[in-house]
Amino acid sequence: MSKIDNILKKDTFSREDIVSLLGLQGPDKTALFAQSARIKEENVGNRVFFRGLIEFSNICVKNCLYCGIRHDNDAVNRYNLSDKEIYDAARFAFQNNYGSIVLQSGEVETDSFVKRVEKILQGVNRITNGKLRITLSCGEQEKSVYRRWHDSGAHRYLLRIESSNPGLYTRLHPGAMHDFRRRLDCLYSLQETGFQVGTGVMIGLPFQSLDDLAGDLLFMKQFNIDMVGMGPYLEHVDTPLYAFRDELLPREERFQLTLKMIAILRILMKDINIAATTALQAIDKLGREKAIKIGANVIMPNITPGKYRDDYLLYQNKPCTDENADDCKTCLEARIALADNEIAYGEWGDSGHFKKRVTGDK
Ligand code: SF4
């Protein structure tokens, strides 16, 4: 039996095992994907949950070196959707049986921002009779703020760690405004507040090793995370990290590495929700379908009004920015059928892992 067969037989993986799996090519890689696809089918089924993504503001106080909407990028048109635009998008998701939405923005910690999010949460719950699950992705906040937002009707929160290696994190997030310890504390606060907690990392960053990526997967497992969204790093010309573009892996390799990360994570954490991120599609037209086939079970169709989408470019060549929400839905239905999966319309699709975590089974 080969070394890889021996690793794949295990229930859990060491850091060295994961590094070996991330390096797989050819038939060994196919064997990894076959195993993760089987584990997906057995544990979460060949079903995909929709989360309608509303990018309601691109205003951000932070300066992450890789991000196209970082505070110091003056080339961006800053916007804030009106309440009506947000409610119209939420109504679209509700009427089209999406089950869930994600409200995402840059990071702002002012009182007025906190109150506005509270008001929006209450408004969305009012117009949809509390039937839409709401995920928030609004960055680091005080625990009291997370509690207020949870009390106002948000039940899931996405806060990507981006890299679980403190040294690499600090290199990508320099200066006093960024703090790895605070990011971790926020993740713990979210768990303690009762949120289903999601995180994620970028794959193929400059200065990042396979050992770092193995550490990221072990971090997710150790943290007992409920949901994960991770995608290939895609460079943006108006960011400081663009200076290191010549040191990057070719895009196809970043793409393949991302698929392997998803497959390994599905084997490590069988019942979590894993998103097939849009960044995959920016490299390969069938990127999200390929991720669904080998382990992902969540897709986030963009339902932000089309005129704003070009102003929420965390990376360049983001797909679907010129489509309206209807186009996006039709195209996704065809794509998911191609991946031999079906869309679980009208279901919240809560993470099975979360349910076990809160009842003490995990
Ligand atoms: S990654 Fe998030 S916190 Fe960092 S600059 Fe971009 S929007 Fe702001």
CSV table of C-alpha atoms and ligand atoms in Angstrom, one decimal:
chain,number,residue,atom,x,y,z
A,1,MET,CA,0.0,0.0,0.0
A,2,SER,CA,1.4,3.4,-0.9
A,3,LYS,CA,2.2,6.2,1.6
A,4,ILE,CA,-0.9,8.1,0.3
A,5,ASP,CA,-3.2,5.2,0.7
A,6,ASN,CA,-1.9,4.8,4.3
A,7,ILE,CA,-2.7,8.5,5.0
A,8,LEU,CA,-6.1,8.4,3.4
A,9,LYS,CA,-7.0,5.4,5.6
A,10,LYS,CA,-6.6,7.5,8.8
A,11,ASP,CA,-9.5,9.2,10.6
A,12,THR,CA,-7.4,12.3,11.2
A,13,PHE,CA,-4.2,13.8,9.8
A,14,SER,CA,-1.0,15.1,11.3
A,15,ARG,CA,0.6,18.3,10.0
A,16,GLU,CA,3.1,16.2,8.0
A,17,ASP,CA,0.2,14.1,6.5
A,18,ILE,CA,-1.5,17.3,5.3
A,19,VAL,CA,1.7,18.7,3.7
A,20,SER,CA,2.0,15.3,1.8
A,21,LEU,CA,-1.7,15.5,0.7
A,22,LEU,CA,-1.3,19.1,-0.5
A,23,GLY,CA,1.6,18.0,-2.7
A,24,LEU,CA,-0.4,15.3,-4.5
A,25,GLN,CA,-0.6,15.1,-8.3
A,26,GLY,CA,-2.0,12.8,-10.9
A,27,PRO,CA,-3.8,9.5,-9.7
A,28,ASP,CA,-3.0,10.2,-6.0
A,29,LYS,CA,-4.8,13.6,-6.2
A,30,THR,CA,-7.7,11.9,-7.9
A,31,ALA,CA,-7.8,9.4,-5.0
A,32,LEU,CA,-7.9,12.3,-2.5
A,33,PHE,CA,-10.8,13.9,-4.4
A,34,ALA,CA,-12.7,10.6,-4.6
A,35,GLN,CA,-12.4,10.1,-0.9
A,36,SER,CA,-13.5,13.7,0.0
A,37,ALA,CA,-16.5,13.4,-2.5
A,38,ARG,CA,-17.6,10.2,-0.8
A,39,ILE,CA,-17.3,11.7,2.6
A,40,LYS,CA,-19.3,14.7,1.5
A,41,GLU,CA,-22.1,12.5,0.1
A,42,GLU,CA,-22.2,10.4,3.3
A,43,ASN,CA,-22.2,13.3,5.7
A,44,VAL,CA,-23.9,16.3,4.2
A,45,GLY,CA,-25.3,14.8,1.0
A,46,ASN,CA,-25.0,16.0,-2.6
A,47,ARG,CA,-26.9,19.2,-1.9
A,48,VAL,CA,-25.9,22.9,-2.1
A,49,PHE,CA,-27.2,25.7,0.1
A,50,PHE,CA,-27.6,29.2,-1.3
A,51,ARG,CA,-26.6,32.3,0.6
A,52,GLY,CA,-27.6,35.5,-1.2
A,53,LEU,CA,-24.6,37.8,-0.8
A,54,ILE,CA,-25.4,41.5,-0.2
A,55,GLU,CA,-22.2,43.6,-0.1
A,56,PHE,CA,-23.9,46.6,1.5
A,57,SER,CA,-20.9,48.9,2.0
A,58,ASN,CA,-17.2,49.0,0.8
A,59,ILE,CA,-16.1,51.5,3.4
A,60,CYS,CA,-13.4,50.1,5.6
A,61,VAL,CA,-11.0,51.5,8.1
A,62,LYS,CA,-8.5,48.7,7.7
A,63,ASN,CA,-5.5,48.5,5.4
A,64,CYS,CA,-4.9,44.8,4.7
A,65,LEU,CA,-2.1,44.6,2.2
A,66,TYR,CA,-4.0,42.4,-0.3
A,67,CYS,CA,-7.4,44.0,-0.4
A,68,GLY,CA,-8.7,46.1,-3.2
A,69,ILE,CA,-11.1,48.1,-0.9
A,70,ARG,CA,-8.5,48.8,1.8
A,71,HIS,CA,-8.8,52.2,3.3
A,72,ASP,CA,-5.8,53.8,1.6
A,73,ASN,CA,-6.9,52.8,-1.9
A,74,ASP,CA,-8.2,56.1,-3.3
A,75,ALA,CA,-9.0,54.6,-6.7
A,76,VAL,CA,-12.2,53.0,-5.2
A,77,ASN,CA,-15.6,54.7,-5.3
A,78,ARG,CA,-17.0,54.2,-1.8
A,79,TYR,CA,-20.6,53.3,-1.4
A,80,ASN,CA,-23.3,52.5,1.1
A,81,LEU,CA,-26.4,50.8,-0.1
A,82,SER,CA,-29.6,52.5,1.1
A,83,ASP,CA,-31.9,50.6,3.5
A,84,LYS,CA,-34.4,50.2,0.6
A,85,GLU,CA,-31.7,48.6,-1.7
A,86,ILE,CA,-30.8,46.2,1.1
A,87,TYR,CA,-34.4,45.2,1.8
A,88,ASP,CA,-35.1,44.8,-1.9
A,89,ALA,CA,-32.1,42.4,-2.2
A,90,ALA,CA,-33.2,40.5,0.9
A,91,ARG,CA,-36.8,40.3,-0.5
A,92,PHE,CA,-35.4,38.9,-3.7
A,93,ALA,CA,-33.6,36.1,-1.8
A,94,PHE,CA,-36.7,35.4,0.2
A,95,GLN,CA,-39.0,35.2,-2.8
A,96,ASN,CA,-36.6,33.0,-4.6
A,97,ASN,CA,-36.3,30.5,-1.7
A,98,TYR,CA,-32.7,31.1,-1.0
A,99,GLY,CA,-33.1,30.3,2.7
A,100,SER,CA,-30.2,32.6,3.8
A,101,ILE,CA,-28.5,35.8,3.1
A,102,VAL,CA,-25.0,37.2,3.9
A,103,LEU,CA,-24.7,40.9,4.8
A,104,GLN,CA,-21.1,41.9,4.2
A,105,SER,CA,-19.2,45.1,4.5
A,106,GLY,CA,-15.8,46.6,5.2
A,107,GLU,CA,-14.8,47.1,8.8
A,108,VAL,CA,-16.2,50.1,10.8
A,109,GLU,CA,-16.7,50.2,14.5
A,110,THR,CA,-18.6,53.5,15.0
A,111,ASP,CA,-21.8,53.7,17.1
A,112,SER,CA,-23.7,54.8,14.0
A,113,PHE,CA,-22.5,51.7,12.0
A,114,VAL,CA,-23.4,49.3,14.9
A,115,LYS,CA,-26.9,50.8,15.1
A,116,ARG,CA,-27.4,50.8,11.4
A,117,VAL,CA,-26.6,47.1,11.2
A,118,GLU,CA,-29.0,46.5,14.1
A,119,LYS,CA,-31.7,48.3,12.3
A,120,ILE,CA,-31.1,46.5,9.0
A,121,LEU,CA,-31.2,43.1,10.8
A,122,GLN,CA,-34.5,44.0,12.4
A,123,GLY,CA,-35.9,45.3,9.1
A,124,VAL,CA,-34.9,42.2,7.1
A,125,ASN,CA,-36.4,40.0,9.8
A,126,ARG,CA,-39.6,42.0,9.7
A,127,ILE,CA,-40.1,41.9,5.9
A,128,THR,CA,-39.4,38.2,5.7
A,129,ASN,CA,-41.2,37.1,8.9
A,130,GLY,CA,-37.9,35.9,10.4
A,131,LYS,CA,-37.7,33.2,7.7
A,132,LEU,CA,-34.3,34.1,6.3
A,133,ARG,CA,-31.2,33.0,8.1
A,134,ILE,CA,-28.8,36.0,8.2
A,135,THR,CA,-25.0,35.8,8.2
A,136,LEU,CA,-23.0,38.9,9.0
A,137,SER,CA,-19.5,39.6,7.8
A,138,CYS,CA,-18.6,43.0,9.2
A,139,GLY,CA,-15.2,42.3,10.7
A,140,GLU,CA,-13.8,42.7,14.2
A,141,GLN,CA,-16.1,44.2,16.8
A,142,GLU,CA,-16.5,44.3,20.6
A,143,LYS,CA,-18.2,41.3,22.1
A,144,SER,CA,-21.1,43.5,23.2
A,145,VAL,CA,-21.6,44.5,19.6
A,146,TYR,CA,-21.7,40.9,18.5
A,147,ARG,CA,-24.3,40.3,21.2
A,148,ARG,CA,-26.5,43.2,20.0
A,149,TRP,CA,-26.3,41.9,16.4
A,150,HIS,CA,-27.1,38.4,17.5
A,151,ASP,CA,-30.1,39.7,19.6
A,152,SER,CA,-31.2,41.6,16.5
A,153,GLY,CA,-31.5,38.4,14.4
A,154,ALA,CA,-28.1,37.4,13.0
A,155,HIS,CA,-27.2,33.8,13.7
A,156,ARG,CA,-24.0,33.3,11.7
A,157,TYR,CA,-20.8,35.3,11.4
A,158,LEU,CA,-17.9,35.1,9.0
A,159,LEU,CA,-14.5,36.3,10.1
A,160,ARG,CA,-11.7,35.0,8.1
A,161,ILE,CA,-8.4,34.5,9.9
A,162,GLU,CA,-6.7,34.8,6.4
A,163,SER,CA,-3.6,33.0,7.9
A,164,SER,CA,-3.4,31.2,11.2
A,165,ASN,CA,0.4,31.7,11.3
A,166,PRO,CA,0.8,34.8,13.4
A,167,GLY,CA,4.0,35.8,11.6
A,168,LEU,CA,2.4,35.7,8.2
A,169,TYR,CA,-0.7,37.3,9.4
A,170,THR,CA,1.3,40.3,10.8
A,171,ARG,CA,3.2,40.6,7.5
A,172,LEU,CA,0.0,40.9,5.6
A,173,HIS,CA,-1.7,43.1,8.2
A,174,PRO,CA,1.0,45.5,9.5
A,175,GLY,CA,0.6,48.4,11.9
A,176,ALA,CA,-1.2,48.9,15.2
A,177,MET,CA,-4.7,48.8,13.7
A,178,HIS,CA,-4.2,45.1,12.9
A,179,ASP,CA,-3.7,42.5,15.7
A,180,PHE,CA,-3.7,38.8,15.3
A,181,ARG,CA,-4.6,38.3,19.0
A,182,ARG,CA,-7.6,40.5,18.6
A,183,ARG,CA,-8.8,38.6,15.5
A,184,LEU,CA,-8.6,35.4,17.6
A,185,ASP,CA,-10.4,37.0,20.5
A,186,CYS,CA,-13.2,38.1,18.2
A,187,LEU,CA,-13.6,34.5,16.9
A,188,TYR,CA,-13.9,33.3,20.5
A,189,SER,CA,-16.3,36.1,21.4
A,190,LEU,CA,-18.5,35.0,18.4
A,191,GLN,CA,-18.5,31.4,19.6
A,192,GLU,CA,-19.4,32.5,23.1
A,193,THR,CA,-22.2,34.7,21.9
A,194,GLY,CA,-23.9,31.8,20.2
A,195,PHE,CA,-23.1,32.4,16.6
A,196,GLN,CA,-22.4,29.7,14.0
A,197,VAL,CA,-18.9,30.8,13.3
A,198,GLY,CA,-17.2,30.8,9.9
A,199,THR,CA,-13.6,31.6,9.1
A,200,GLY,CA,-11.3,31.1,6.1
A,201,VAL,CA,-7.9,31.7,4.6
A,202,MET,CA,-6.3,32.7,1.3
A,203,ILE,CA,-4.4,30.1,-0.5
A,204,GLY,CA,-1.2,30.8,-2.6
A,205,LEU,CA,-0.2,34.0,-0.8
A,206,PRO,CA,3.3,35.4,-1.2
A,207,PHE,CA,5.5,34.1,1.7
A,208,GLN,CA,3.1,31.2,2.4
A,209,SER,CA,4.3,27.6,2.6
A,210,LEU,CA,2.5,24.3,2.5
A,211,ASP,CA,3.3,23.9,6.2
A,212,ASP,CA,1.4,27.2,6.8
A,213,LEU,CA,-1.6,25.8,4.9
A,214,ALA,CA,-1.5,22.6,6.9
A,215,GLY,CA,-1.5,24.7,10.0
A,216,ASP,CA,-4.6,26.6,8.8
A,217,LEU,CA,-6.6,23.4,8.4
A,218,LEU,CA,-5.5,22.2,11.9
A,219,PHE,CA,-6.4,25.6,13.3
A,220,MET,CA,-10.0,25.2,11.9
A,221,LYS,CA,-10.3,21.8,13.4
A,222,GLN,CA,-8.9,22.7,16.7
A,223,PHE,CA,-11.1,25.8,16.9
A,224,ASN,CA,-14.1,23.7,16.1
A,225,ILE,CA,-15.2,26.0,13.3
A,226,ASP,CA,-18.7,25.6,11.9
A,227,MET,CA,-18.3,27.1,8.4
A,228,VAL,CA,-15.4,27.8,6.1
A,229,GLY,CA,-14.9,29.9,3.0
A,230,MET,CA,-11.4,29.8,1.5
A,231,GLY,CA,-10.2,30.7,-1.9
A,232,PRO,CA,-7.1,31.2,-4.0
A,233,TYR,CA,-5.2,34.5,-3.4
A,234,LEU,CA,-5.8,36.8,-6.4
A,235,GLU,CA,-3.7,39.9,-6.7
A,236,HIS,CA,-5.1,43.4,-7.1
A,237,VAL,CA,-3.1,46.0,-8.9
A,238,ASP,CA,-4.0,48.8,-6.4
A,239,THR,CA,-2.6,47.0,-3.4
A,240,PRO,CA,0.9,46.9,-1.8
A,241,LEU,CA,1.0,43.1,-2.1
A,242,TYR,CA,1.0,43.4,-5.9
A,243,ALA,CA,4.7,44.2,-5.7
A,244,PHE,CA,5.2,40.5,-4.9
A,245,ARG,CA,3.3,39.2,-7.9
A,246,ASP,CA,6.4,37.6,-9.5
A,247,GLU,CA,6.8,35.4,-6.4
A,248,LEU,CA,3.4,33.8,-6.7
A,249,LEU,CA,2.5,30.3,-7.8
A,250,PRO,CA,0.9,30.2,-11.3
A,251,ARG,CA,-2.9,30.7,-10.9
A,252,GLU,CA,-3.7,27.2,-11.9
A,253,GLU,CA,-1.5,25.9,-9.1
A,254,ARG,CA,-3.2,28.2,-6.6
A,255,PHE,CA,-6.5,26.8,-7.9
A,256,GLN,CA,-5.5,23.2,-7.5
A,257,LEU,CA,-4.1,23.9,-4.1
A,258,THR,CA,-7.4,25.4,-3.1
A,259,LEU,CA,-9.3,22.2,-4.3
A,260,LYS,CA,-6.9,20.1,-2.2
A,261,MET,CA,-7.5,22.3,0.9
A,262,ILE,CA,-11.3,21.9,0.5
A,263,ALA,CA,-11.0,18.1,0.0
A,264,ILE,CA,-8.7,17.7,3.1
A,265,LEU,CA,-10.9,19.9,5.2
A,266,ARG,CA,-14.0,17.9,4.2
A,267,ILE,CA,-12.2,14.7,5.4
A,268,LEU,CA,-11.1,16.4,8.6
A,269,MET,CA,-14.4,18.1,9.4
A,270,LYS,CA,-17.1,16.0,7.9
A,271,ASP,CA,-20.2,17.9,8.9
A,272,ILE,CA,-19.2,21.6,8.5
A,273,ASN,CA,-20.4,23.9,5.8
A,274,ILE,CA,-17.8,24.7,3.2
A,275,ALA,CA,-18.3,27.4,0.6
A,276,ALA,CA,-17.3,27.2,-3.1
A,277,THR,CA,-15.9,30.7,-3.3
A,278,THR,CA,-16.3,33.1,-6.3
A,279,ALA,CA,-12.5,33.5,-6.4
A,280,LEU,CA,-12.3,29.9,-7.7
A,281,GLN,CA,-14.4,30.9,-10.6
A,282,ALA,CA,-12.1,33.8,-11.4
A,283,ILE,CA,-9.4,31.3,-12.3
A,284,ASP,CA,-11.4,28.4,-13.8
A,285,LYS,CA,-14.9,29.0,-15.3
A,286,LEU,CA,-16.0,25.7,-13.7
A,287,GLY,CA,-14.1,26.4,-10.5
A,288,ARG,CA,-17.1,26.4,-8.1
A,289,GLU,CA,-18.6,23.2,-9.7
A,290,LYS,CA,-15.3,21.4,-9.2
A,291,ALA,CA,-15.2,22.5,-5.5
A,292,ILE,CA,-18.8,21.3,-5.1
A,293,LYS,CA,-17.9,17.9,-6.5
A,294,ILE,CA,-15.1,17.3,-4.1
A,295,GLY,CA,-16.5,18.7,-0.8
A,296,ALA,CA,-18.0,22.2,-0.8
A,297,ASN,CA,-21.7,22.5,-0.1
A,298,VAL,CA,-22.5,26.3,0.0
A,299,ILE,CA,-22.6,28.9,-2.8
A,300,MET,CA,-23.1,32.6,-2.3
A,301,PRO,CA,-24.9,34.1,-5.4
A,302,ASN,CA,-24.2,37.8,-5.5
A,303,ILE,CA,-27.5,39.7,-5.1
A,304,THR,CA,-25.9,43.1,-4.5
A,305,PRO,CA,-27.5,45.6,-7.0
A,306,GLY,CA,-25.4,45.3,-10.2
A,307,LYS,CA,-24.3,49.0,-10.3
A,308,TYR,CA,-22.3,48.6,-7.1
A,309,ARG,CA,-20.5,45.3,-7.8
A,310,ASP,CA,-17.5,46.8,-9.6
A,311,ASP,CA,-16.8,48.8,-6.5
A,312,TYR,CA,-16.5,45.7,-4.2
A,313,LEU,CA,-13.4,44.2,-5.8
A,314,LEU,CA,-11.3,42.6,-3.1
A,315,TYR,CA,-9.4,41.2,-6.1
A,316,GLN,CA,-9.4,41.8,-9.8
A,317,ASN,CA,-11.3,40.0,-12.5
A,318,LYS,CA,-14.0,39.1,-10.1
A,319,PRO,CA,-16.6,37.1,-12.1
A,320,CYS,CA,-20.4,37.9,-12.4
A,321,THR,CA,-20.0,41.6,-11.6
A,322,ASP,CA,-22.0,42.5,-14.7
A,323,GLU,CA,-24.9,40.2,-14.1
A,324,ASN,CA,-28.1,41.0,-12.3
A,325,ALA,CA,-29.4,38.7,-9.5
A,326,ASP,CA,-31.7,36.8,-11.8
A,327,ASP,CA,-28.9,36.0,-14.3
A,328,CYS,CA,-26.7,34.8,-11.4
A,329,LYS,CA,-29.4,32.4,-10.1
A,330,THR,CA,-30.1,30.9,-13.5
A,331,CYS,CA,-26.4,30.4,-14.3
A,332,LEU,CA,-25.8,28.8,-10.9
A,333,GLU,CA,-28.7,26.3,-11.2
A,334,ALA,CA,-27.2,25.0,-14.5
A,335,ARG,CA,-23.7,24.8,-13.0
A,336,ILE,CA,-24.8,22.9,-9.8
A,337,ALA,CA,-26.7,20.4,-11.9
A,338,LEU,CA,-23.5,19.9,-13.9
A,339,ALA,CA,-21.8,19.0,-10.7
A,340,ASP,CA,-24.4,16.3,-10.0
A,341,ASN,CA,-25.7,18.2,-7.0
A,342,GLU,CA,-29.1,19.7,-6.2
A,343,ILE,CA,-29.9,23.1,-4.7
A,344,ALA,CA,-31.6,22.8,-1.3
A,345,TYR,CA,-34.1,25.6,-1.9
A,346,GLY,CA,-35.9,27.1,1.0
A,347,GLU,CA,-33.7,25.5,3.6
A,348,TRP,CA,-31.5,27.4,6.1
A,349,GLY,CA,-28.8,24.8,5.8
A,350,ASP,CA,-27.4,25.3,9.3
A,351,SER,CA,-24.1,23.7,9.9
A,352,GLY,CA,-24.6,20.2,11.3
A,353,HIS,CA,-21.3,20.7,13.2
A,354,PHE,CA,-22.8,23.7,15.0
A,355,LYS,CA,-25.8,21.7,16.2
A,356,LYS,CA,-23.5,19.1,17.6
A,357,ARG,CA,-21.1,21.7,19.1
A,358,VAL,CA,-23.8,23.4,21.1
A,359,THR,CA,-25.3,20.2,22.4
A,360,GLY,CA,-21.8,19.0,23.5
A,361,ASP,CA,-21.5,16.2,20.9
A,362,LYS,CA,-18.3,17.9,19.5
B,1,SF4,S1,-9.9,42.5,3.9
B,1,SF4,FE1,-11.7,43.3,5.0
B,1,SF4,S2,-10.8,44.4,6.8
B,1,SF4,FE2,-9.1,44.1,5.3
B,1,SF4,S3,-9.2,46.0,4.1
B,1,SF4,FE3,-10.4,44.5,3.0
B,1,SF4,S4,-12.5,44.9,3.6
B,1,SF4,FE4,-11.2,45.9,5.1
